[in-house]
Coordinates of C-alpha atoms in Angstrom, one line a residue:
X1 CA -106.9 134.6 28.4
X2 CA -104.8 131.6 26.9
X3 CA -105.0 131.2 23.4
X4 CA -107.5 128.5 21.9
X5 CA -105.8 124.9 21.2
X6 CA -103.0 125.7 23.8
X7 CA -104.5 123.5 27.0
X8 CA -103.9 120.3 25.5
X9 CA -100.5 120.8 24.4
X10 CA -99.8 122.3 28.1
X11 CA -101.2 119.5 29.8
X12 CA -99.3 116.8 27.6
X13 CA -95.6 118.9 28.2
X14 CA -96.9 119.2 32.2
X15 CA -97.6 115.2 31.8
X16 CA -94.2 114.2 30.3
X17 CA -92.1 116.3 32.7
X18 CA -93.5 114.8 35.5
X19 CA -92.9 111.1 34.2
X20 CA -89.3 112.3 33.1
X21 CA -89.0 113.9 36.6
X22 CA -89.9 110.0 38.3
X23 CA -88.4 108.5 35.6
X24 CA -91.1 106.7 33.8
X25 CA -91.1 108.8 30.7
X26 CA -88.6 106.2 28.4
X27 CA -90.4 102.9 30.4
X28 CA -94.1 104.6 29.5
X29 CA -92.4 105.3 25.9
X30 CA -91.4 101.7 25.3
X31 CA -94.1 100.0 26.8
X32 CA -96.5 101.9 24.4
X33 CA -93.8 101.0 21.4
X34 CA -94.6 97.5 22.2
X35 CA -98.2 97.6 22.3
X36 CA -98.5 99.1 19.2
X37 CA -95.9 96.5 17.4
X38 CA -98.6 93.9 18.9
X39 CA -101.3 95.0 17.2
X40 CA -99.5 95.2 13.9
X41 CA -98.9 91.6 14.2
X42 CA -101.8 90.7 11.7
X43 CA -100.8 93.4 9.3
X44 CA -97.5 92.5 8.8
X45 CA -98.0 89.0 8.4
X46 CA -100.6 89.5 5.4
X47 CA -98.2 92.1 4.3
X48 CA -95.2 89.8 4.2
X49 CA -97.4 86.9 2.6
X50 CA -98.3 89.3 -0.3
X51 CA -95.3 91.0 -1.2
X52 CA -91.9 89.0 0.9
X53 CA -89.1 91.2 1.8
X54 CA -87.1 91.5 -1.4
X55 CA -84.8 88.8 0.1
X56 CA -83.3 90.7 2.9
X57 CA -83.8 90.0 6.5
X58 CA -86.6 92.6 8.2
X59 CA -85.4 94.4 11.7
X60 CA -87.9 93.2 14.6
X61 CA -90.2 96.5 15.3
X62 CA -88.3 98.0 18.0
X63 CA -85.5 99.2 15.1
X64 CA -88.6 99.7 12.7
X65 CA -89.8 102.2 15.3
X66 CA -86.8 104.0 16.2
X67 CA -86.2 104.6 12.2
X68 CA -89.5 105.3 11.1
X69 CA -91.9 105.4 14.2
X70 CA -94.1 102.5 13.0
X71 CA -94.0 99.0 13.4
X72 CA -95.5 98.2 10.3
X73 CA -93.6 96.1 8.1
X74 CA -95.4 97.5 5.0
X75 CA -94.7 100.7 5.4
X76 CA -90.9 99.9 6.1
X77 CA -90.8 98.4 2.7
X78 CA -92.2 100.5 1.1
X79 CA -91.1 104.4 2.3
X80 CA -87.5 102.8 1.6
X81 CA -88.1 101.5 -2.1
X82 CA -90.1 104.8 -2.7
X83 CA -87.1 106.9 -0.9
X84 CA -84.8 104.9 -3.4
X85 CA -87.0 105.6 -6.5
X86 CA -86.9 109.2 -5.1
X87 CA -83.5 109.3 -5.9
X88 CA -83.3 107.6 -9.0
X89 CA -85.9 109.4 -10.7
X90 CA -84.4 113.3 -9.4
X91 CA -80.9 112.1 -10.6
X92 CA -82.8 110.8 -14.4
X93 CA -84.7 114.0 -14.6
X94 CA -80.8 116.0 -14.5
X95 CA -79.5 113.7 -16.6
X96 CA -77.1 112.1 -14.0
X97 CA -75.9 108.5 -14.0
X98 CA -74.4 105.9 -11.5
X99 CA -71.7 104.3 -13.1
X100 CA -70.5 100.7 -12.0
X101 CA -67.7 102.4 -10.6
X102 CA -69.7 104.9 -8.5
X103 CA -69.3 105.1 -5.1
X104 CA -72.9 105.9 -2.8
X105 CA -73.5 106.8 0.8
X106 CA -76.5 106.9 2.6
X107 CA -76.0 109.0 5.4
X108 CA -78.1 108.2 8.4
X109 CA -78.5 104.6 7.0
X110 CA -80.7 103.7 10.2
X111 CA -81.4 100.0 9.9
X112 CA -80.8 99.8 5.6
X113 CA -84.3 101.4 5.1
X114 CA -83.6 103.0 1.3
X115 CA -80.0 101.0 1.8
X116 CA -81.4 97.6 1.2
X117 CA -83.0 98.9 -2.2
X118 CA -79.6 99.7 -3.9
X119 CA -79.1 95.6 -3.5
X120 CA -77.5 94.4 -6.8
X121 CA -77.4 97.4 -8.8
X122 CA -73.8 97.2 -9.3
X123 CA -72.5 100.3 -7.4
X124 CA -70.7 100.3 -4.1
X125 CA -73.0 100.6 -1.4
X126 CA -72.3 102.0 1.9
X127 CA -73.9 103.3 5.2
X128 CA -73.4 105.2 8.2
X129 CA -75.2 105.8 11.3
X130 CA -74.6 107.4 15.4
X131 CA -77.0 104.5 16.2
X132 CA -74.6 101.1 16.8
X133 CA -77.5 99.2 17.3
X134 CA -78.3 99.6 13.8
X135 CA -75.3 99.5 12.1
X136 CA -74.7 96.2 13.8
X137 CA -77.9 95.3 12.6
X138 CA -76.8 96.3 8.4
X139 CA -73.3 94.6 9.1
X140 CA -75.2 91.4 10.4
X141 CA -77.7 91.2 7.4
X142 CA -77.2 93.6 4.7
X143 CA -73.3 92.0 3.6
X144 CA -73.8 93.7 0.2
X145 CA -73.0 97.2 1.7
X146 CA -70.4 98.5 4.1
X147 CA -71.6 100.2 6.9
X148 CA -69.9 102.6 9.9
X149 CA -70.5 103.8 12.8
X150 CA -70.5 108.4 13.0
X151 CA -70.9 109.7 16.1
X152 CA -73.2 112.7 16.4
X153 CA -70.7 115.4 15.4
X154 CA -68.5 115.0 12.6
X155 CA -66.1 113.7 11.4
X156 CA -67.0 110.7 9.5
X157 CA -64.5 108.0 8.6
X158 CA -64.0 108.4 4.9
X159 CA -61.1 110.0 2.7
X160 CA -62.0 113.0 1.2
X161 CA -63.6 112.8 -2.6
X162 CA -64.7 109.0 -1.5
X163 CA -68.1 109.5 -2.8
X164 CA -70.0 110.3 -5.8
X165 CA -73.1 110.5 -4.9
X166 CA -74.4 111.0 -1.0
X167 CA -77.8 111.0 0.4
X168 CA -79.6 112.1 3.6
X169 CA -83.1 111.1 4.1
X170 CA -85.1 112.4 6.9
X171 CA -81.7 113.4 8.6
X172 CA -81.2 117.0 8.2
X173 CA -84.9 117.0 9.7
X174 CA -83.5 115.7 13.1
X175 CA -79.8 118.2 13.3
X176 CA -80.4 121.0 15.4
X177 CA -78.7 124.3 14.4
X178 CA -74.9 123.9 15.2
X179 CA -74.9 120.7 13.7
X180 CA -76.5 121.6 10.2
X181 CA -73.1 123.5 8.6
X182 CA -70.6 121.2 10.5
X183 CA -72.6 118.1 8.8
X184 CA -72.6 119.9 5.3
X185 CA -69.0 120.9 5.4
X186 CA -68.2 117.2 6.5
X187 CA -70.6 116.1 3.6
X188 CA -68.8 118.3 1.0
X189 CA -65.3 117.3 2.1
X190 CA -66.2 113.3 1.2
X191 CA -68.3 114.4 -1.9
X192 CA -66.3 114.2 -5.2
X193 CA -65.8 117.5 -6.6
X194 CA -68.8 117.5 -9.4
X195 CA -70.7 114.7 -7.7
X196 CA -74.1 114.9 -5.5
X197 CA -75.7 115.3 -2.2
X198 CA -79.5 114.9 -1.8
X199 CA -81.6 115.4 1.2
X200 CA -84.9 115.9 2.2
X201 CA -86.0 118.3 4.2
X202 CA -89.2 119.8 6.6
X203 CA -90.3 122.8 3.8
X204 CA -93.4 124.4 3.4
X205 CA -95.8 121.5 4.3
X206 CA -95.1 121.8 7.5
X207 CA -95.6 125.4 7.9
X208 CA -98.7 124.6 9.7
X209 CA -97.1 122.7 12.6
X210 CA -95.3 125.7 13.2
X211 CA -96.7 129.1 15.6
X212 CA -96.7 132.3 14.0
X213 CA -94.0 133.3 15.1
X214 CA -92.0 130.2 13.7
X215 CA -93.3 131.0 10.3
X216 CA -92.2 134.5 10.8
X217 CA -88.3 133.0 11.6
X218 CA -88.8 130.5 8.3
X219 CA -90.2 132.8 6.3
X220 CA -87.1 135.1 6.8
X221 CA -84.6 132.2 5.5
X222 CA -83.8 130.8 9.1
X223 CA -83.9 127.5 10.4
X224 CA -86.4 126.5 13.0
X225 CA -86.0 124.1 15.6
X226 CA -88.5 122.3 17.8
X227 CA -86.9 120.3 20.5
X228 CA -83.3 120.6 20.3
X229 CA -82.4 118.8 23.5
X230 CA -82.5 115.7 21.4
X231 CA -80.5 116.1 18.3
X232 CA -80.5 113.3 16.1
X233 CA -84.2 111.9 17.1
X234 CA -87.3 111.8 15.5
X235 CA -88.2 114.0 18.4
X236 CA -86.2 116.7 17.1
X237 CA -87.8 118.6 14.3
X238 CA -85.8 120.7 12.3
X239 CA -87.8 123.2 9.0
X240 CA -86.1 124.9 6.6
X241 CA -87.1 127.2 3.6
X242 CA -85.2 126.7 0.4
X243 CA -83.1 130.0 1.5
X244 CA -82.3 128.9 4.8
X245 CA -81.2 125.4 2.4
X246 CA -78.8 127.3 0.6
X247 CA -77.4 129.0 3.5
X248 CA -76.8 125.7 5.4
X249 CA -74.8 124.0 2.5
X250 CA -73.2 127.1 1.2
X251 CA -69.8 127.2 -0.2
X252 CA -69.6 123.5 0.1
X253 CA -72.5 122.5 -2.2
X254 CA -74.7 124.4 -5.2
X255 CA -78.4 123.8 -5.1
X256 CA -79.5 122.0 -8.8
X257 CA -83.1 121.2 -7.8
X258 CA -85.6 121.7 -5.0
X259 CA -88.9 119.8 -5.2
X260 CA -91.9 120.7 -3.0
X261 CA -92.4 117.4 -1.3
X262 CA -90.5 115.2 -3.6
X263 CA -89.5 112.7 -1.2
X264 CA -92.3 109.9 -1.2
X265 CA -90.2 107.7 1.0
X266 CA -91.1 110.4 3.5
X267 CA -94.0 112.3 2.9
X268 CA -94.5 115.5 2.6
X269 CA -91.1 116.7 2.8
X270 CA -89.4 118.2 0.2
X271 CA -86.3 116.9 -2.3
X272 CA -83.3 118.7 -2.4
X273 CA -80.2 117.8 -5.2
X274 CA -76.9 119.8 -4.4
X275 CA -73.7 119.4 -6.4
X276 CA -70.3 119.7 -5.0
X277 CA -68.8 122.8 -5.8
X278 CA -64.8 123.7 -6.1
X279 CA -63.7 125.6 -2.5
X280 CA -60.3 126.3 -1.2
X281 CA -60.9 125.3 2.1
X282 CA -58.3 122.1 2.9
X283 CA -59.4 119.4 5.0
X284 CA -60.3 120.7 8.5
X285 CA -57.6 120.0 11.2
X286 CA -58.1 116.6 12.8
X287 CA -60.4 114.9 10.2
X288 CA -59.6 112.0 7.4
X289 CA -57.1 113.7 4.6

């Protein structure tokens, strides 16, 4: 006998392979995208009414969806200036400063969702993203930061030490398995020694979108990976226990602080500050000295 709760989830994976098979499956996907950035039409216009856009441009909805799979214009705003307060507050609570002359990343900038929030704060404001349709996007209408284009694998286009403090918000959620170590190697070799990385990651809220024998894998420190085919998408989901954390950005980076769903910009996963650590290692053959 099938387990309970198993026939739906059988008939939907039966359903998408057979529009994938015909081809339909992206078409179906965007025509739905649309339909729901129609009917938040009425939303975002009261939204915007109420409370502007903090004088930056919006992206249209297809670039709202791809970053934070809504259209709503509200809850672009919003995520971002609460991922940025995120920040600000974990770095306060240890005591840790940007100075004018600080240098910041935001890793997997998307289309300047938290970026646009660092606006006139005084520090040097950069992005990167794999997605060229959305750094062209941040070049376009975000001049205050510098943005570049990563590809999926590392390496990233930045001298090593070029950044005090780095950040990776919903990003680590997306990398399956052999990209997680490349990616915090890559992030430790732009990282000042003594400055900061902070991510969020999938942590024990989520233990209940995962089977039993998922939580057994987490549980033991490991990683778990649902749909690995398509790294870098929202589609991928990636959940890690605070061991399997430690293990991911280890010898490159010493956890300082891990809070159980500390990042409000995207609820309910948790807030993770690393500091860079002294290693021997020299700059891997092939990538920016």
């Amino acid at each position: 006998m099938r387990p309970p709760g198993n026939d739906g989830v059988t008939l939907r994976a039966t359903v998408k392979r057979s529009l994938a098979d015909v081809g339909l499956l992206e078409p179906g996907r965007q025509l739905r995208d649309k339909l729901r950035a129609i009917t938040w039409l009425p939303h975002n216009r009261r939204y915007l009414s109420r409370a502007g856009s903090n004088g930056l441009p919006i992206p249209p909805a297809r670039l709202r969806l791809l970053t934070t799979a809504s259209p709503s214009i509200e809850w672009f705003m919003e995520s971002g200036r609460a991922g940025a307060d995120a920040i600000r507050n974990l770095l306060a609570e240890h005591n840790l400063l940007l100075s004018r002359q600080a240098r910041l990343l935001d890793f997997g900038c998307g289309c300047g969702r938290v970026l646009r929030h660092w606006a006139g704060e005084g520090v040097a404001v950069e992005g990167c993203d794999y997605n060229p349709e959305l750094i062209d996007w941040c070049r376009d209408r975000l001049p205050f930061a510098t943005v570049a284009t990563n590809r999926l694998e590392p390496p990233l286009p930045y001298n090593r030490a070029h950044f005090d403090l780095v950040y990776a918000l919903s990003v680590f959620t997306h990398l399956p398995e052999p990209l997680q170590r490349p990616w915090a190697e890559e992030l430790g070799r732009v990282t000042a020694l003594g400055g900061h990385l902070i991510v969020s990651t999938h942590g024990a809220a989520y233990r209940g979108a995962l089977t039993l024998d998922e939580r057994a894998h987490y549980d033991a420190g490991h990683l778990v990976v649902k749909n690995a085919a398509e790294p870098g998408s929202n589609r991928c989901g990636v959940y890690a226990s605070p061991d399997a954390v430690r293990q991911t950005f280890s010898p490159w980076f010493m956890v300082r602080a891990h809070v159980p769903q500390g990042a409000s910009g995207n609820p309910p996963q948790d807030l993770v500050l690393l500091r860079r650590t002294p290693t021997e290692a020299a700059a891997p053959k092939g990538r920016p000295a």
